[in-house]
mmCIF file of C-alpha atoms in Angstrom:
data_model
loop_
_atom_site.group_PDB
_atom_site.id
_atom_site.type_symbol
_atom_site.label_atom_id
_atom_site.label_comp_id
_atom_site.label_asym_id
_atom_site.label_seq_id
_atom_site.Cartn_x
_atom_site.Cartn_y
_atom_site.Cartn_z
ATOM 1 C CA UNK Y 1158 3.347 -11.480 18.108
ATOM 2 C CA UNK Y 1159 5.814 -9.014 16.691
ATOM 3 C CA UNK Y 1160 9.561 -9.592 16.894
ATOM 4 C CA UNK Y 1161 11.302 -7.728 19.745
ATOM 5 C CA UNK Y 1162 12.150 -4.083 19.085
ATOM 6 C CA UNK Y 1163 9.459 -3.496 16.454
ATOM 7 C CA UNK Y 1164 6.804 -0.840 16.923
ATOM 8 C CA UNK Y 1165 3.173 -1.262 15.933
ATOM 9 C CA UNK Y 1166 2.429 0.273 12.504
ATOM 10 C CA UNK Y 1167 0.248 3.399 12.698
ATOM 11 C CA UNK Y 1168 -2.484 3.188 10.062
ATOM 12 C CA UNK Y 1169 -4.265 6.375 8.975
ATOM 13 C CA UNK Y 1170 -6.907 7.093 6.341
ATOM 14 C CA UNK Y 1171 -7.208 10.209 4.172
ATOM 15 C CA UNK Y 1172 -9.220 11.256 1.136
ATOM 16 C CA UNK Y 1173 -7.732 12.723 -2.031
ATOM 17 C CA UNK Y 1174 -7.902 16.329 -0.787
ATOM 18 C CA UNK Y 1175 -5.069 15.467 1.644
ATOM 19 C CA UNK Y 1176 -2.834 13.866 -1.024
ATOM 20 C CA UNK Y 1177 -0.415 16.831 -1.172
ATOM 21 C CA UNK Y 1178 0.065 16.708 2.618
ATOM 22 C CA UNK Y 1179 0.560 12.923 2.525
ATOM 23 C CA UNK Y 1180 3.175 13.215 -0.245
ATOM 24 C CA UNK Y 1181 4.905 16.078 1.621
ATOM 25 C CA UNK Y 1182 5.050 13.770 4.672
ATOM 26 C CA UNK Y 1183 6.592 11.079 2.469
ATOM 27 C CA UNK Y 1184 9.344 13.511 1.416
ATOM 28 C CA UNK Y 1185 10.027 14.306 5.099
ATOM 29 C CA UNK Y 1186 10.339 10.567 5.850
ATOM 30 C CA UNK Y 1187 12.757 10.120 2.934
ATOM 31 C CA UNK Y 1188 14.823 13.163 3.950
ATOM 32 C CA UNK Y 1189 15.021 11.666 7.450
ATOM 33 C CA UNK Y 1190 16.768 8.676 5.840
ATOM 34 C CA UNK Y 1191 13.839 6.308 5.323
ATOM 35 C CA UNK Y 1192 12.127 4.784 2.278
ATOM 36 C CA UNK Y 1193 8.530 4.602 1.080
ATOM 37 C CA UNK Y 1194 6.160 2.484 -0.985
ATOM 38 C CA UNK Y 1195 3.251 3.913 -2.961
ATOM 39 C CA UNK Y 1196 0.940 1.103 -4.052
ATOM 40 C CA UNK Y 1197 -1.668 1.382 -6.797
ATOM 41 C CA UNK Y 1198 -4.360 -1.106 -7.831
ATOM 42 C CA UNK Y 1199 -3.635 -0.894 -11.584
ATOM 43 C CA UNK Y 1200 -0.639 -0.290 -13.873
ATOM 44 C CA UNK Y 1201 -2.001 1.955 -16.650
ATOM 45 C CA UNK Y 1202 -4.589 4.764 -16.594
ATOM 46 C CA UNK Y 1203 -8.017 3.673 -17.810
ATOM 47 C CA UNK Y 1204 -7.758 0.067 -16.595
ATOM 48 C CA UNK Y 1205 -10.307 0.830 -13.880
ATOM 49 C CA UNK Y 1206 -12.336 4.060 -13.945
ATOM 50 C CA UNK Y 1207 -11.552 6.427 -11.072
ATOM 51 C CA UNK Y 1208 -8.504 4.438 -9.927
ATOM 52 C CA UNK Y 1209 -5.031 6.001 -9.824
ATOM 53 C CA UNK Y 1210 -2.594 3.960 -11.928
ATOM 54 C CA UNK Y 1211 1.010 3.222 -10.929
ATOM 55 C CA UNK Y 1212 2.414 4.580 -14.221
ATOM 56 C CA UNK Y 1213 0.650 7.942 -13.898
ATOM 57 C CA UNK Y 1214 1.450 8.292 -10.168
ATOM 58 C CA UNK Y 1215 5.113 7.557 -10.934
ATOM 59 C CA UNK Y 1216 5.246 10.209 -13.682
ATOM 60 C CA UNK Y 1217 3.377 12.738 -11.526
ATOM 61 C CA UNK Y 1218 5.678 12.210 -8.512
ATOM 62 C CA UNK Y 1219 8.829 12.355 -10.671
ATOM 63 C CA UNK Y 1220 7.736 15.827 -11.845
ATOM 64 C CA UNK Y 1221 6.720 17.074 -8.396
ATOM 65 C CA UNK Y 1222 7.439 15.700 -4.918
ATOM 66 C CA UNK Y 1223 10.131 13.202 -5.980
ATOM 67 C CA UNK Y 1224 11.836 15.445 -8.569
ATOM 68 C CA UNK Y 1225 15.221 15.227 -6.828
ATOM 69 C CA UNK Y 1226 14.671 11.893 -5.070
ATOM 70 C CA UNK Y 1227 15.575 8.511 -6.635
ATOM 71 C CA UNK Y 1228 12.336 6.639 -7.303
ATOM 72 C CA UNK Y 1229 11.241 3.717 -9.473
ATOM 73 C CA UNK Y 1230 8.186 2.036 -10.933
ATOM 74 C CA UNK Y 1231 7.520 -1.670 -10.362
ATOM 75 C CA UNK Y 1232 4.710 -3.790 -11.790
ATOM 76 C CA UNK Y 1233 3.888 -7.290 -13.003
ATOM 77 C CA UNK Y 1234 4.258 -6.572 -16.733
ATOM 78 C CA UNK Y 1235 7.982 -5.836 -16.342
ATOM 79 C CA UNK Y 1236 10.534 -8.494 -17.280
ATOM 80 C CA UNK Y 1237 11.664 -10.584 -14.262
ATOM 81 C CA UNK Y 1238 15.245 -9.245 -14.531
ATOM 82 C CA UNK Y 1239 13.951 -5.635 -14.532
ATOM 83 C CA UNK Y 1240 11.784 -6.291 -11.461
ATOM 84 C CA UNK Y 1241 14.694 -7.935 -9.670
ATOM 85 C CA UNK Y 1242 17.022 -4.993 -10.392
ATOM 86 C CA UNK Y 1243 14.470 -2.475 -9.094
ATOM 87 C CA UNK Y 1244 13.886 -4.502 -5.912
ATOM 88 C CA UNK Y 1245 17.629 -4.963 -5.333
ATOM 89 C CA UNK Y 1246 18.190 -1.204 -5.740
ATOM 90 C CA UNK Y 1247 15.312 -0.463 -3.345
ATOM 91 C CA UNK Y 1248 16.625 -2.976 -0.787
ATOM 92 C CA UNK Y 1249 20.118 -1.439 -1.111
ATOM 93 C CA UNK Y 1250 18.690 2.052 -0.466
ATOM 94 C CA UNK Y 1251 19.553 3.414 -3.930
ATOM 95 C CA UNK Y 1252 15.845 3.910 -4.638
ATOM 96 C CA UNK Y 1253 14.064 5.927 -1.940
ATOM 97 C CA UNK Y 1254 10.459 5.627 -3.156
ATOM 98 C CA UNK Y 1255 8.934 2.670 -4.963
ATOM 99 C CA UNK Y 1256 5.710 3.216 -6.891
ATOM 100 C CA UNK Y 1257 4.267 -0.221 -7.419
ATOM 101 C CA UNK Y 1258 1.300 -2.492 -7.911
ATOM 102 C CA UNK Y 1259 0.677 -5.339 -5.468
ATOM 103 C CA UNK Y 1260 3.706 -7.284 -6.768
ATOM 104 C CA UNK Y 1261 5.443 -6.146 -3.549
ATOM 105 C CA UNK Y 1262 2.782 -7.865 -1.427
ATOM 106 C CA UNK Y 1263 4.875 -10.891 -0.418
ATOM 107 C CA UNK Y 1264 8.526 -11.674 0.140
ATOM 108 C CA UNK Y 1265 9.881 -8.142 0.370
ATOM 109 C CA UNK Y 1266 11.957 -7.239 3.428
ATOM 110 C CA UNK Y 1267 13.319 -3.687 3.519
ATOM 111 C CA UNK Y 1268 13.647 -2.662 7.204
ATOM 112 C CA UNK Y 1269 14.433 0.953 6.210
ATOM 113 C CA UNK Y 1270 11.005 1.368 4.550
ATOM 114 C CA UNK Y 1271 8.809 3.158 7.089
ATOM 115 C CA UNK Y 1272 5.933 4.423 4.956
ATOM 116 C CA UNK Y 1273 3.319 2.607 2.888
ATOM 117 C CA UNK Y 1274 0.829 4.732 0.943
ATOM 118 C CA UNK Y 1275 -2.001 2.718 -0.617
ATOM 119 C CA UNK Y 1276 -3.924 4.593 -3.308
ATOM 120 C CA UNK Y 1277 -7.628 3.695 -3.685
ATOM 121 C CA UNK Y 1278 -7.329 1.535 -0.569
ATOM 122 C CA UNK Y 1279 -11.112 0.985 -0.640
ATOM 123 C CA UNK Y 1280 -10.573 -1.140 -3.790
ATOM 124 C CA UNK Y 1281 -8.478 -3.720 -1.896
ATOM 125 C CA UNK Y 1282 -9.645 -6.571 0.309
ATOM 126 C CA UNK Y 1283 -8.734 -6.798 3.995
ATOM 127 C CA UNK Y 1284 -6.242 -9.639 3.571
ATOM 128 C CA UNK Y 1285 -4.461 -7.766 0.777
ATOM 129 C CA UNK Y 1286 -4.341 -4.510 2.780
ATOM 130 C CA UNK Y 1287 -2.911 -6.389 5.767
ATOM 131 C CA UNK Y 1288 -0.287 -8.085 3.549
ATOM 132 C CA UNK Y 1289 0.712 -4.756 1.992
ATOM 133 C CA UNK Y 1290 0.951 -3.036 5.372
ATOM 134 C CA UNK Y 1291 3.302 -5.823 6.457
ATOM 135 C CA UNK Y 1292 5.947 -4.522 4.013
ATOM 136 C CA UNK Y 1293 6.713 -1.704 6.499
ATOM 137 C CA UNK Y 1294 7.384 -1.884 10.227
ATOM 138 C CA UNK Y 1295 10.189 -4.380 9.688
ATOM 139 C CA UNK Y 1296 12.817 -2.269 11.470
ATOM 140 C CA UNK Y 1297 13.035 -0.483 14.822
ATOM 141 C CA UNK Y 1298 11.712 2.888 13.524
ATOM 142 C CA UNK Y 1299 8.046 3.933 13.744
ATOM 143 C CA UNK Y 1300 6.263 2.991 10.515
ATOM 144 C CA UNK Y 1301 3.076 4.310 8.942
ATOM 145 C CA UNK Y 1302 0.484 2.962 6.523
ATOM 146 C CA UNK Y 1303 -1.619 5.637 4.808
ATOM 147 C CA UNK Y 1304 -4.869 4.488 3.211
ATOM 148 C CA UNK Y 1305 -6.021 6.905 0.508
ATOM 149 C CA UNK Y 1306 -9.740 6.524 -0.247
ATOM 150 C CA UNK Y 1307 -12.539 8.224 -2.118
ATOM 151 C CA UNK Y 1308 -15.056 10.435 -0.297
ATOM 152 C CA UNK Y 1309 -17.985 8.094 -0.793
ATOM 153 C CA UNK Y 1310 -17.437 4.601 0.562
ATOM 154 C CA UNK Y 1311 -19.833 1.673 0.598
ATOM 155 C CA UNK Y 1312 -20.649 0.332 4.065
ATOM 156 C CA UNK Y 1313 -18.416 -2.686 3.394
ATOM 157 C CA UNK Y 1314 -15.481 -0.520 2.261
ATOM 158 C CA UNK Y 1315 -15.921 1.728 5.285
ATOM 159 C CA UNK Y 1316 -15.849 -1.314 7.599
ATOM 160 C CA UNK Y 1317 -12.649 -2.610 5.942
ATOM 161 C CA UNK Y 1318 -10.929 0.773 6.323
ATOM 162 C CA UNK Y 1319 -12.101 1.126 9.945
ATOM 163 C CA UNK Y 1320 -10.762 -2.349 10.701
ATOM 164 C CA UNK Y 1321 -7.361 -1.529 9.192
ATOM 165 C CA UNK Y 1322 -7.059 1.734 11.134
ATOM 166 C CA UNK Y 1323 -8.126 0.174 14.441
ATOM 167 C CA UNK Y 1324 -6.052 -3.030 14.585
ATOM 168 C CA UNK Y 1325 -2.843 -4.710 13.435
ATOM 169 C CA UNK Y 1326 -4.079 -8.111 14.661
ATOM 170 C CA UNK Y 1327 -4.251 -10.546 11.727
ATOM 171 C CA UNK Y 1328 -6.754 -12.816 13.520
ATOM 172 C CA UNK Y 1329 -9.133 -9.933 14.170
ATOM 173 C CA UNK Y 1330 -8.790 -8.800 10.546
ATOM 174 C CA UNK Y 1331 -9.501 -12.352 9.317
ATOM 175 C CA UNK Y 1332 -12.657 -12.516 11.482
ATOM 176 C CA UNK Y 1333 -13.978 -9.234 10.055
ATOM 177 C CA UNK Y 1334 -13.088 -10.421 6.537
ATOM 178 C CA UNK Y 1335 -15.057 -13.640 7.062
ATOM 179 C CA UNK Y 1336 -18.078 -11.675 8.342
ATOM 180 C CA UNK Y 1337 -17.952 -9.297 5.380
ATOM 181 C CA UNK Y 1338 -17.332 -11.849 2.609
ATOM 182 C CA UNK Y 1339 -19.052 -14.878 4.092
ATOM 183 C CA UNK Y 1340 -17.818 -18.471 4.147
ATOM 184 C CA UNK Y 1341 -18.241 -19.097 0.407
ATOM 185 C CA UNK Y 1342 -20.372 -21.674 -1.391
ATOM 186 C CA UNK Y 1343 -18.921 -25.184 -1.494
ATOM 187 C CA UNK Y 1344 -21.127 -26.538 -4.287
ATOM 188 C CA UNK Y 1345 -22.038 -23.373 -6.202
ATOM 189 C CA UNK Y 1346 -20.120 -20.891 -8.298
ATOM 190 C CA UNK Y 1347 -19.245 -18.470 -5.490
ATOM 191 C CA UNK Y 1348 -15.641 -18.644 -4.279
ATOM 192 C CA UNK Y 1349 -15.196 -21.426 -1.723
ATOM 193 C CA UNK Y 1350 -13.249 -20.735 1.437
ATOM 194 C CA UNK Y 1351 -14.354 -23.680 3.547
ATOM 195 C CA UNK Y 1352 -13.076 -27.183 2.750
#
């Protein structure tokens, strides 16, 4: 269960045509005194065709929605000391929006962060989406997780997104994940999940 005083995270899904509205909502959250994460699957443009990269999203937001708002870029290719400084500044509230890869998936506790925007959410697995969503909702304020997806989703991607928007229950998410991915292959080359 959730610790006392925490509200369930509201998870919503939008396609790219709503990106401006989502980013405008992020600015409203920040101006209300909160912080936000924007998570991307890759660091640099071109790493994965059709996937928004953290570096380009950071530059785009610095020029537009976050022009007068302290923001930072965080990814795994940065030196450990650089990453630590960025995270410390975000935790201290100096940085209001953190554009990042999945390096923020575990071990980050910023109760003032109330918004998680996941770009190309259909490219992430259920467990990873659930872990990322867990970076918000750590304080008493209502938190939101926005899943940005493409228009055309495979049936499996659609099921993952529907699961994320319908439940916050980790056990239920794990059951759907097992049904979608299967139990693995103990003796073969497929990833093994049963021991």
